[in-house]
Short mmCIF file of C-alpha atoms in Angstrom, two decimals:
data_model
loop_
_atom_site.label_atom_id
_atom_site.label_comp_id
_atom_site.label_asym_id
_atom_site.label_seq_id
_atom_site.Cartn_x
_atom_site.Cartn_y
_atom_site.Cartn_z
CA MET A 22 -12.23 25.46 64.40
CA THR A 23 -14.76 27.89 65.83
CA ASN A 24 -14.65 30.92 63.67
CA PHE A 25 -13.57 32.11 60.49
CA ASP A 26 -14.12 36.09 59.66
CA SER A 27 -12.91 37.51 56.56
CA GLN A 28 -12.78 41.38 55.50
CA ILE A 29 -12.41 41.89 51.76
CA ARG A 30 -12.02 45.27 49.94
CA VAL A 31 -12.69 45.62 46.77
CA GLU A 32 -10.63 48.11 44.68
CA ARG A 33 -11.69 50.07 41.74
CA ASP A 34 -9.11 48.07 39.66
CA GLY A 35 -10.54 44.80 40.69
CA LEU A 36 -8.06 43.99 43.10
CA LEU A 37 -9.32 42.17 46.23
CA ARG A 38 -7.52 43.02 49.35
CA VAL A 39 -8.38 40.25 51.98
CA SER A 40 -8.03 40.14 55.81
CA GLU A 41 -9.17 37.02 57.65
CA THR A 42 -9.01 35.57 61.18
CA TRP A 43 -9.02 31.97 61.76
CA LYS A 44 -9.92 30.89 65.40
CA LEU A 45 -8.58 27.06 66.05
CA SER A 46 -8.64 24.91 69.21
CA ASN A 47 -6.66 21.89 70.00
CA VAL A 48 -4.77 21.67 66.64
CA THR A 49 -1.08 20.66 66.25
CA GLY A 50 1.02 20.57 63.22
CA THR A 51 0.48 22.24 60.07
CA PHE A 52 -2.82 24.35 59.19
CA THR A 53 -3.79 24.54 55.56
CA ARG A 54 -6.65 26.52 54.06
CA PHE A 55 -7.74 26.45 50.38
CA VAL A 56 -8.98 28.90 47.87
CA VAL A 57 -10.57 27.77 44.58
CA THR A 58 -8.46 30.07 42.09
CA ARG A 59 -9.19 28.42 38.60
CA ASP A 60 -12.87 28.38 37.28
CA HIS A 61 -13.83 26.20 34.26
CA LEU A 62 -16.07 28.00 31.88
CA PRO A 63 -17.26 26.56 28.65
CA ASP A 64 -15.37 26.53 25.33
CA ASP A 65 -12.24 25.29 26.98
CA VAL A 66 -12.08 28.66 28.79
CA ASP A 67 -10.54 29.13 32.48
CA HIS A 68 -10.40 32.39 34.58
CA VAL A 69 -7.51 32.13 36.96
CA GLN A 70 -7.09 34.03 40.19
CA GLU A 71 -3.68 34.88 41.48
CA ILE A 72 -2.86 35.12 45.27
CA GLN A 73 0.12 37.53 46.11
CA ASP A 74 1.55 39.40 49.32
CA LEU A 75 0.45 36.74 51.48
CA GLN A 76 1.18 37.45 55.46
CA VAL A 77 0.32 35.19 58.48
CA LYS A 78 0.55 36.54 61.70
CA SER A 79 -0.35 34.70 65.14
CA GLY A 80 -0.34 36.77 68.47
CA GLY A 81 1.28 39.74 66.69
CA GLU A 82 4.21 37.55 65.34
CA ASP A 83 4.82 36.93 61.72
CA LYS A 84 4.60 33.23 60.92
CA GLN A 85 6.05 31.53 57.98
CA ALA A 86 3.57 30.74 55.41
CA GLU A 87 3.98 28.66 51.92
CA LEU A 88 1.86 29.50 48.91
CA SER A 89 1.27 26.94 46.54
CA THR A 90 -1.00 26.00 43.51
CA ASP A 91 -2.08 22.65 42.54
CA GLY A 92 -4.70 22.47 39.79
CA ASP A 93 -7.89 24.35 40.45
CA VAL A 94 -6.75 25.29 44.26
CA THR A 95 -4.28 27.62 45.67
CA SER A 96 -3.18 26.36 49.29
CA MET A 97 -1.58 28.36 52.11
CA ALA A 98 0.23 26.25 54.68
CA VAL A 99 1.44 27.39 58.16
CA ALA A 100 3.72 24.94 60.14
CA ASP A 101 4.28 24.57 63.60
CA ILE A 102 0.60 25.54 65.06
CA SER A 103 -0.45 24.08 68.48
CA GLY A 104 -3.01 24.55 71.10
CA ASN A 105 -5.62 27.10 70.78
CA THR A 106 -4.56 29.57 68.16
CA GLU A 107 -6.01 32.61 66.28
CA LEU A 108 -4.20 33.34 63.00
CA ASP A 109 -4.41 36.38 61.08
CA PHE A 110 -4.19 35.93 56.95
CA THR A 111 -3.61 39.07 54.48
CA TYR A 112 -3.42 38.59 50.93
CA THR A 113 -4.41 40.00 47.87
CA VAL A 114 -6.51 38.38 44.79
CA LYS A 115 -5.92 39.16 41.27
CA GLY A 116 -8.20 38.11 38.62
CA ALA A 117 -11.69 37.65 40.54
CA VAL A 118 -13.71 40.53 38.64
CA ALA A 119 -15.24 38.99 35.47
CA GLN A 120 -17.12 41.22 32.82
CA THR A 121 -21.08 40.61 32.28
CA LEU A 122 -23.48 42.19 30.25
CA ASN A 123 -24.50 44.90 32.48
CA GLY A 124 -21.28 45.52 34.29
CA THR A 125 -18.57 43.20 36.18
CA GLU A 126 -18.88 40.65 39.18
CA VAL A 127 -16.52 39.45 41.73
CA ARG A 128 -16.75 35.72 41.87
CA PHE A 129 -14.74 34.65 44.93
CA ALA A 130 -14.50 31.17 47.04
CA PRO A 131 -12.24 31.94 50.13
CA LEU A 132 -13.37 28.83 51.94
CA THR A 133 -12.65 25.36 50.03
CA GLY A 134 -11.81 21.88 51.25
CA ILE A 135 -10.91 22.64 54.70
CA ASN A 136 -10.50 19.10 56.72
CA LEU A 137 -12.24 20.65 59.71
CA THR A 138 -15.96 21.61 60.36
CA VAL A 139 -16.17 25.62 60.38
CA GLN A 140 -18.61 26.39 62.86
CA GLN A 141 -19.62 29.81 61.73
CA ALA A 142 -17.94 31.96 58.69
CA ASN A 143 -18.42 35.80 58.45
CA ILE A 144 -17.57 37.31 55.53
CA VAL A 145 -18.19 41.07 54.94
CA PHE A 146 -17.16 43.12 51.61
CA SER A 147 -16.41 46.82 51.53
CA THR A 148 -17.30 47.79 48.12
CA PRO A 149 -18.74 50.60 45.72
CA GLU A 150 -22.33 50.35 44.82
CA VAL A 151 -23.38 46.73 44.68
CA SER A 152 -26.29 45.65 42.09
CA HIS A 153 -26.98 42.14 43.32
CA VAL A 154 -25.48 39.06 45.65
CA SER A 155 -25.39 35.34 45.80
CA CYS A 156 -23.71 32.68 47.58
CA PHE A 157 -23.89 28.87 47.82
CA ALA A 158 -22.24 26.36 50.20
CA GLY A 159 -21.45 22.84 49.97
CA ALA A 160 -19.85 20.89 47.08
CA ILE A 161 -17.88 23.24 44.89
CA ASP A 162 -20.71 23.07 42.13
CA SER A 163 -23.61 23.07 44.81
CA ASN A 164 -26.53 25.47 44.42
CA THR A 165 -27.76 25.30 48.13
CA PRO A 166 -27.87 29.04 49.30
CA CYS A 167 -25.58 30.03 52.10
CA THR A 168 -27.09 30.80 55.80
CA LEU A 169 -26.93 34.41 55.09
CA ALA A 170 -26.50 36.72 51.88
CA GLN A 171 -27.12 40.44 52.06
CA ILE A 172 -26.75 43.73 50.83
CA GLY A 173 -26.20 45.68 53.97
CA GLU A 174 -27.56 49.40 54.41
CA THR A 175 -24.77 50.65 56.43
CA SER A 176 -22.26 48.23 55.45
CA GLY A 177 -21.04 46.40 52.48
CA PRO A 178 -22.09 43.17 51.34
CA THR A 179 -22.35 40.35 54.00
CA PHE A 180 -22.14 36.70 53.83
CA GLN A 181 -22.59 33.97 56.73
CA GLN A 182 -22.41 30.23 56.79
CA GLN A 183 -23.25 27.82 59.87
CA SER A 184 -21.56 24.81 60.22
CA LEU A 185 -19.97 24.42 57.40
CA PRO A 186 -18.87 20.62 57.11
CA PRO A 187 -15.29 19.43 56.10
CA GLY A 188 -14.38 19.33 52.84
CA ASN A 189 -17.18 21.77 51.69
CA THR A 190 -16.88 25.37 49.94
CA VAL A 191 -18.55 28.68 50.07
CA ARG A 192 -18.81 30.46 46.75
CA MET A 193 -19.78 34.05 46.62
CA THR A 194 -20.59 36.71 43.65
CA ILE A 195 -21.20 40.45 44.00
CA GLY A 196 -22.44 42.34 40.85
CA PHE A 197 -21.64 45.95 40.20
CA PRO A 198 -23.16 48.44 38.03
CA GLU A 199 -21.02 49.30 34.67
CA GLY A 200 -17.99 51.72 35.66
CA GLU A 201 -17.98 51.01 39.33
CA ILE A 202 -15.43 47.98 39.45
CA ALA A 203 -12.97 47.31 36.24
CA ALA A 204 -12.74 43.74 35.15
CA ASN A 205 -9.76 42.09 35.59
CA SER A 206 -10.11 38.16 34.50
CA ILE A 207 -6.97 36.17 33.90
CA VAL A 208 -8.04 34.22 30.67
CA GLU A 209 -6.18 30.82 30.00
CA TYR A 210 -7.33 28.15 27.77
CA ARG A 211 -7.45 24.41 28.27
CA LYS A 212 -5.04 22.27 26.24
CA THR A 213 -7.96 20.01 24.39
CA LEU A 214 -7.65 18.75 21.04
CA LYS A 215 -10.99 20.30 20.19
CA ARG A 216 -8.88 23.91 20.73
CA ALA A 217 -5.61 22.73 19.47
CA PHE A 218 -7.30 21.67 16.40
CA SER A 219 -9.97 24.28 16.09
CA THR A 220 -12.53 24.62 13.23
CA ASP A 221 -13.15 28.21 13.62
CA THR A 222 -13.65 30.30 10.52
CA ALA A 223 -10.14 31.45 10.35
CA GLN A 224 -8.54 28.51 11.44
CA LEU A 225 -10.18 26.14 8.88
CA ILE A 226 -10.02 28.56 5.88
CA THR A 227 -6.30 28.97 6.37
CA ALA A 228 -5.41 25.51 6.52
CA LEU A 229 -7.70 24.70 3.51
CA ALA A 230 -6.00 27.48 1.40
CA VAL A 231 -2.53 26.14 2.36
CA LEU A 232 -3.49 22.84 1.68
CA LEU A 233 -5.06 23.67 -1.88
CA LEU A 234 -1.96 26.00 -2.73
CA GLY A 235 0.26 22.85 -1.61
CA LEU A 236 -1.74 20.41 -4.12
CA ILE A 237 -1.43 22.83 -6.91
CA GLY A 238 1.99 23.31 -5.98
CA LEU A 239 2.43 19.63 -6.29
CA LEU A 240 0.29 19.43 -9.64
CA LEU A 241 2.66 22.54 -11.19
CA LEU A 242 5.98 20.41 -9.82
CA TYR A 243 5.03 17.36 -11.40
CA ARG A 244 4.03 18.90 -14.74
CA VAL A 245 7.43 21.00 -14.67
CA ARG A 246 9.48 18.53 -13.45
CA GLY A 247 8.45 15.30 -13.32
CA ARG A 248 5.99 14.62 -16.76
CA ASP A 249 7.99 12.72 -19.46
CA GLN A 250 8.88 14.56 -22.21
CA VAL A 251 7.53 11.84 -24.66
CA ASP A 252 4.08 10.56 -26.15
CA PRO A 253 3.56 7.24 -24.63
CA ARG A 254 0.87 6.39 -26.96
CA ARG A 255 3.44 6.49 -29.61
CA VAL A 256 4.07 3.24 -31.61
CA VAL A 257 7.59 2.97 -33.99
CA PRO A 258 7.65 0.19 -36.48
CA ALA A 259 10.14 -2.04 -34.86
CA SER A 260 10.82 -6.02 -34.59
CA LEU A 261 12.99 -8.16 -32.58
CA PHE A 262 13.59 -10.22 -35.88
CA SER A 263 14.87 -9.22 -39.33
CA LEU A 264 15.53 -11.10 -42.59
CA GLY A 265 19.16 -11.67 -42.90
CA ASN A 266 21.42 -13.53 -45.64
CA ASP A 267 20.14 -16.75 -47.06
CA THR A 268 16.67 -16.29 -46.19
CA ARG A 269 17.80 -16.90 -42.51
CA ILE A 270 16.20 -14.92 -39.72
CA ASP A 271 18.54 -12.85 -37.53
CA PHE A 272 17.51 -11.46 -34.14
CA THR A 273 18.10 -7.79 -34.05
CA PRO A 274 16.57 -5.86 -31.20
CA PRO A 275 16.18 -2.08 -32.43
CA SER A 276 18.97 0.24 -31.07
CA ASP A 277 20.49 -2.88 -29.31
CA LEU A 278 17.96 -2.80 -26.74
CA ARG A 279 18.60 -5.40 -23.63
CA PRO A 280 15.91 -6.69 -21.45
CA GLY A 281 17.29 -4.95 -18.36
CA GLU A 282 17.34 -1.56 -20.05
CA VAL A 283 13.84 -2.24 -21.21
CA GLY A 284 12.67 -2.74 -18.07
CA THR A 285 14.26 0.35 -16.49
CA LEU A 286 13.30 2.40 -19.18
CA ILE A 287 9.56 1.38 -18.80
CA ASP A 288 9.07 1.84 -15.10
CA GLU A 289 12.00 4.16 -14.40
CA ARG A 290 13.16 1.52 -11.55
CA ILE A 291 15.41 -1.48 -11.54
CA ASP A 292 12.99 -4.48 -10.43
CA PRO A 293 14.23 -7.89 -9.57
CA VAL A 294 12.83 -9.10 -13.15
CA ASP A 295 14.91 -6.60 -14.89
CA VAL A 296 18.13 -8.42 -13.16
CA THR A 297 16.81 -12.36 -13.33
CA ALA A 298 15.79 -11.45 -17.13
CA THR A 299 19.48 -10.09 -17.59
CA ILE A 300 20.92 -13.27 -16.31
CA ILE A 301 18.85 -15.48 -18.79
CA ASP A 302 19.43 -12.86 -21.72
CA LEU A 303 23.33 -13.42 -20.98
CA ALA A 304 22.81 -17.50 -20.76
CA VAL A 305 20.69 -17.12 -23.99
CA ARG A 306 23.54 -15.25 -25.80
CA GLY A 307 26.23 -17.73 -24.79
CA HIS A 308 27.93 -15.98 -21.73
CA ILE A 309 26.48 -18.27 -19.16
CA THR A 310 25.07 -21.80 -18.77
CA ILE A 311 22.38 -22.74 -16.42
CA ILE A 312 22.51 -26.35 -15.36
CA GLU A 313 19.81 -27.78 -13.42
CA LEU A 314 20.69 -30.18 -10.87
CA GLU A 315 19.28 -33.61 -10.05
CA HIS A 316 16.74 -33.62 -7.48
CA GLU A 317 17.74 -35.42 -4.55
CA THR A 318 14.25 -36.60 -3.64
CA GLU A 319 10.81 -35.38 -5.30
CA TYR A 320 10.24 -32.73 -2.63
CA ALA A 321 13.85 -31.68 -2.34
CA ARG A 322 14.33 -28.12 -3.12
CA PRO A 323 15.75 -27.54 -6.39
CA ASP A 324 19.00 -25.85 -7.34
CA TRP A 325 20.86 -24.73 -10.25
CA GLU A 326 24.80 -24.33 -11.24
CA LEU A 327 25.47 -21.08 -12.98
CA ARG A 328 28.61 -21.65 -15.28
CA ARG A 329 30.64 -19.23 -17.08
CA VAL A 330 31.36 -19.78 -20.61
CA ALA A 331 35.07 -19.94 -21.36
CA ASN A 332 34.51 -19.47 -25.15
CA ALA A 333 31.73 -16.86 -24.85
CA PRO A 334 30.73 -14.87 -27.86
CA SER A 335 33.18 -11.84 -28.70
CA GLU A 336 30.19 -9.37 -28.71
CA GLU A 337 30.80 -6.09 -26.30
CA LEU A 338 28.78 -6.42 -23.20
CA GLN A 339 27.13 -3.30 -21.42
CA ARG A 340 28.74 -2.33 -18.29
CA TYR A 341 26.16 -3.27 -16.12
CA GLU A 342 26.19 -6.90 -17.57
CA ASN A 343 29.96 -7.19 -17.04
CA VAL A 344 29.82 -5.86 -13.46
CA LEU A 345 26.64 -8.45 -13.12
CA ILE A 346 28.87 -11.23 -14.39
CA ARG A 347 31.61 -10.27 -11.94
CA ALA A 348 29.28 -9.95 -8.96
CA ILE A 349 27.86 -13.57 -9.56
CA PHE A 350 31.13 -15.53 -10.06
CA GLY A 351 33.95 -13.47 -8.47
CA ASP A 352 37.09 -15.11 -9.47
CA GLY A 353 35.55 -18.36 -10.23
CA ASP A 354 34.01 -19.70 -12.87
CA SER A 355 30.57 -21.39 -11.51
CA VAL A 356 28.42 -20.82 -8.54
CA LEU A 357 25.35 -22.68 -7.32
CA VAL A 358 22.08 -20.19 -7.19
CA SER A 359 21.60 -21.52 -3.65
CA GLU A 360 24.86 -19.96 -2.66
CA LEU A 361 24.99 -16.76 -4.27
CA GLY A 362 24.70 -15.20 -0.92
CA ARG A 363 25.75 -12.18 0.61
CA GLN A 364 28.64 -11.28 -1.78
CA VAL A 365 25.96 -10.98 -4.85
CA ARG A 366 23.75 -8.80 -2.72
CA GLU A 367 26.45 -6.43 -1.59
CA ASN A 368 27.54 -5.76 -4.93
CA LEU A 369 24.22 -5.41 -6.55
CA SER A 370 23.98 -2.13 -5.75
CA GLN A 371 26.95 -1.55 -8.12
CA VAL A 372 24.98 -3.54 -10.89
CA GLN A 373 22.25 -1.09 -10.39
CA ASP A 374 24.46 1.94 -10.39
CA ALA A 375 25.85 0.65 -13.74
CA LEU A 376 22.43 0.07 -15.22
CA TYR A 377 20.98 3.59 -14.07
CA ASP A 378 24.25 5.01 -15.41
CA GLY A 379 23.75 3.45 -18.74
CA VAL A 380 20.19 4.79 -19.31
CA VAL A 381 21.36 8.29 -18.38
CA LYS A 382 24.38 7.94 -21.23
CA ARG A 383 21.71 6.59 -23.67
CA GLY A 384 20.10 9.98 -23.34
CA TRP A 385 16.82 8.72 -21.94
CA PHE A 386 17.08 10.52 -18.70
CA ASN A 387 18.74 13.67 -18.00
CA GLU A 388 19.56 12.19 -14.39
CA ARG A 389 19.52 9.03 -12.68
CA PRO A 390 15.97 8.09 -11.97
CA ASP A 391 16.70 6.66 -8.56
CA ARG A 392 18.60 9.73 -7.50
CA THR A 393 15.55 11.87 -8.55
CA ARG A 394 13.34 9.77 -6.52
CA SER A 395 15.46 9.89 -3.54
CA LEU A 396 16.13 13.75 -3.78
CA TRP A 397 12.20 14.19 -3.85
CA ALA A 398 11.80 12.00 -1.22
CA THR A 399 14.07 13.48 1.38
CA ILE A 400 12.76 16.73 0.50
CA GLY A 401 9.12 15.13 1.14
CA ILE A 402 10.44 13.37 4.26
CA ALA A 403 11.65 16.89 5.73
CA THR A 404 8.58 18.80 5.01
CA THR A 405 6.93 16.01 7.02
CA VAL A 406 8.96 16.25 9.74
CA VAL A 407 8.64 20.21 9.67
CA GLY A 408 4.74 19.85 9.42
CA VAL A 409 4.68 17.32 12.19
CA ILE A 410 6.95 19.48 14.54
CA ALA A 411 4.76 22.86 13.55
CA THR A 412 1.52 20.55 14.17
CA VAL A 413 2.69 19.65 17.69
CA LEU A 414 3.96 23.20 18.61
CA LEU A 415 0.78 24.86 17.11
CA ALA A 416 -1.42 22.49 19.03
CA LEU A 417 0.61 23.10 22.39
CA PHE A 418 0.55 26.82 22.09
CA SER A 419 -2.31 27.95 19.91
CA THR A 420 -5.52 26.76 18.02
CA TRP A 421 -3.90 26.27 14.72
CA GLY A 422 -3.11 22.86 14.81
CA LEU A 423 -4.65 22.56 11.45
CA LEU A 424 -2.42 24.62 9.50
CA GLY A 425 0.24 22.04 10.83
CA LEU A 426 -1.97 19.11 9.50
CA ALA A 427 -2.03 21.15 6.26
CA LEU A 428 1.88 21.35 6.02
CA THR A 429 2.08 17.39 7.05
CA ALA A 430 -0.38 16.59 4.34
CA ILE A 431 1.79 18.51 1.80
CA GLY A 432 5.21 16.62 2.76
CA VAL A 433 3.33 13.31 2.59
CA GLY A 434 2.18 14.73 -0.95
CA LEU A 435 5.63 15.39 -2.04
CA ILE A 436 6.79 11.70 -0.84
CA VAL A 437 3.97 10.27 -3.08
CA VAL A 438 4.99 12.66 -6.07
CA GLY A 439 8.66 11.88 -5.73
CA ARG A 440 8.07 8.37 -6.72
CA TYR A 441 6.97 9.71 -10.03
CA MET A 442 9.62 12.67 -10.39
CA PRO A 443 12.11 11.05 -12.90
CA ALA A 444 11.23 12.16 -16.18
CA LYS A 445 12.10 10.63 -19.54
CA ALA A 446 13.74 12.64 -21.85
CA PRO A 447 12.92 13.44 -25.42
CA ALA A 448 15.38 10.99 -26.64
CA ALA A 449 13.54 8.09 -24.90
CA GLY A 450 10.54 8.67 -27.14
CA ARG A 451 11.57 6.65 -30.11
CA VAL A 452 12.77 3.91 -27.96
CA LEU A 453 9.43 3.78 -25.95
CA GLY A 454 7.49 3.71 -29.36
CA GLN A 455 9.81 0.62 -30.28
CA VAL A 456 9.17 -0.97 -27.29
CA ALA A 457 5.36 -0.72 -27.80
CA ALA A 458 5.94 -2.46 -31.05
CA ILE A 459 8.10 -5.35 -29.57
CA ARG A 460 5.35 -5.70 -26.78
CA GLY A 461 2.89 -6.20 -29.09
CA GLU A 462 4.92 -8.62 -31.24
CA LEU A 463 5.82 -10.90 -28.23
CA LEU A 464 1.70 -10.97 -27.24
CA GLU A 465 0.60 -11.28 -30.84
CA MET A 466 3.33 -12.78 -33.15
CA ASP A 467 2.42 -16.49 -34.42
CA VAL A 468 5.72 -18.14 -33.31
CA SER A 469 4.92 -21.13 -35.71
CA GLU A 470 6.05 -18.87 -38.52
CA LEU A 471 9.49 -18.96 -37.33
CA PRO A 472 11.91 -21.07 -39.44
CA THR A 473 11.89 -24.78 -38.01
CA ASP A 474 15.81 -24.89 -37.87
CA GLN A 475 15.98 -21.50 -36.00
CA HIS A 476 12.56 -22.06 -33.66
CA ALA A 477 14.71 -22.86 -30.43
CA GLU A 478 17.23 -20.40 -30.92
CA LEU A 479 14.90 -17.27 -31.86
CA CYS A 480 12.44 -18.33 -29.33
CA SER A 481 15.13 -18.19 -26.67
CA ARG A 482 16.50 -15.20 -27.73
CA ALA A 483 12.99 -13.60 -27.52
CA LEU A 484 12.49 -15.14 -24.08
CA PRO A 485 14.31 -12.37 -22.00
CA TYR A 486 12.31 -9.84 -23.19
CA ALA A 487 8.98 -11.40 -22.58
CA VAL A 488 9.81 -11.98 -19.26
CA VAL A 489 10.38 -8.18 -18.81
CA LEU A 490 7.45 -6.90 -21.29
CA GLY A 491 4.93 -9.89 -21.23
CA GLY A 492 3.90 -13.37 -22.91
CA SER A 493 6.72 -14.99 -21.83
CA GLU A 494 4.28 -18.12 -21.25
CA ARG A 495 3.90 -18.09 -25.12
CA TRP A 496 7.46 -18.50 -25.94
CA ILE A 497 8.36 -21.13 -23.03
CA ASP A 498 5.31 -23.01 -24.58
CA ALA A 499 6.84 -22.67 -28.18
CA LEU A 500 10.38 -23.88 -26.74
CA VAL A 501 8.54 -27.01 -25.26
CA ALA A 502 6.68 -27.56 -28.71
CA THR A 503 10.20 -28.72 -30.21
CA ASP A 504 10.11 -31.84 -28.30
CA GLU A 505 8.94 -34.10 -30.71
CA ASP A 506 9.72 -37.42 -29.07
CA ALA A 507 9.09 -39.19 -25.37
CA ASP A 508 13.10 -39.56 -24.95
CA GLU A 509 14.58 -37.46 -22.29
CA ASP A 510 15.84 -34.25 -23.31
CA GLU A 511 19.31 -32.54 -22.19
CA GLY A 512 17.99 -29.05 -22.92
CA PHE A 513 19.53 -26.16 -24.96
CA PRO A 514 22.88 -24.89 -25.11
CA TRP A 515 22.01 -22.12 -22.55
CA TYR A 516 19.81 -24.43 -20.30
CA ARG A 517 20.74 -27.89 -19.28
CA GLY A 518 18.41 -30.22 -17.69
CA PRO A 519 18.89 -33.01 -15.03
CA ARG A 520 19.17 -36.74 -15.96
CA GLY A 521 15.51 -37.92 -16.83
CA TRP A 522 14.51 -34.05 -17.93
CA HIS A 523 12.12 -33.65 -20.33
CA LEU A 524 11.58 -30.04 -22.23
CA GLN A 525 7.88 -30.28 -20.89
CA TYR A 526 9.32 -29.51 -17.83
CA LEU A 527 10.63 -26.43 -18.61
CA PRO A 528 7.86 -23.88 -17.70
CA ASP A 529 8.30 -24.95 -14.12
CA SER A 530 12.21 -25.17 -14.03
CA LEU A 531 12.16 -21.57 -15.37
CA ARG A 532 9.58 -20.54 -12.97
CA ASN A 533 11.53 -22.14 -9.89
CA LEU A 534 14.51 -20.70 -11.39
CA THR A 535 13.24 -17.25 -11.57
CA THR A 536 11.77 -17.25 -7.97
CA ASN A 537 15.31 -18.87 -6.53
CA LEU A 538 17.31 -16.39 -8.23
CA THR A 539 14.98 -13.18 -7.16
CA GLY A 540 15.32 -14.77 -3.46
CA ALA A 541 19.21 -15.08 -3.63
CA LEU A 542 19.61 -11.71 -5.27
CA PHE A 543 17.13 -9.53 -3.53
CA ALA A 544 16.31 -11.35 -0.09
CA ARG A 545 17.45 -9.33 2.93
#
């Protein structure tokens, strides 16, 4: 490449009209020249230049040229070049004039990354009045001055560079006084996390304001819709025991409360302990017999047979209790705990439905707690998804990503608050007060005061409630204390031990039973 000659006219509107001649020798194939058209500035700002109206001629004939931009560089490729050739390029450049404190500047790099040595490059500008010029040659960020950079007395600014090595760049700056040349910079912003989630005053204050309003809204929502309409500190005199005829003690839970209902009322959800306590309660009340099977070896996994009692008491069972019995036994009269299996788990939802419907029917809740939680969880998830989508879109196309994060945080807050949205109705107030009294009785009552002839019966009846409310160890120990000899024990009417079993084994037996029942009913 012997010479590169360029004439550039700077229009008043900032448009550059470029004419250049390339003198090539001994070439073959495609000749490609490059122009830097994107300048990276601080604060994620880019100044972009657009090359338009490209025409290439050789010997007066038009040549096909391909214009493309890749990253910071725009390329102009001319195919089918051979021998000694002179190429004439004409094109316009938009966006090369930037505003400065005292006027405007043309910033242009017409020579970039040519893979040949340019023996001499000559660039002459045609411009109005000029205030200053500069030129640098070498790497794209080089501060090495060009061979020549001057403001001509009879011509415009002139630049020259001798022996420009392959891959090097010539960058020129020409300054103009205020009002001579209009700025036409094309400004784009780089996609960075810092910019997408800008903490500038407007973005930060707006995001914090939305987040604060969201938190206030969540608090108000909970106070209006989720707060219980009862005083949880209220205690109403109540007892599981009452004096019956002939000085006997009757087991009379207030409001005919059942352990499963008590557990559901307290924490507004059906837990595994509520179901296992219900099974034990049904056994104690004479509807199921729990039979612990003999252990094949000391280390064998224990198992139990649940047997339906044919002549069970005629008391009316709650709907959820009937559904639970059907789920356990199906059409049979007995089942092993180890074989409860899929059928019970598949029907467990019906038990939960019946229990939730039961606490609503009693007036303790205005609507089913599980459906309330599900509704608000759905709203929270939808809000979170909207927030995530908004965050992505705002981060991609603006600097307001923090606003999307604030919306996402509100959605997550809805999911969390939704867990506490089931609200107890006023009718539950008295029952909760009774439950508080019963819990105190289970934890503090002197069990030895119960009549000796009714001790095992009354402790057994209280045990399912203690499983739910706490203090079950005390009542199990009270049952163990009824063993007054060293002989093996059969157990109780509701719980039968294997051969060689003693009441002192009851704590471990019931603990293992609870664990295995929970696994059989709730394992996935």
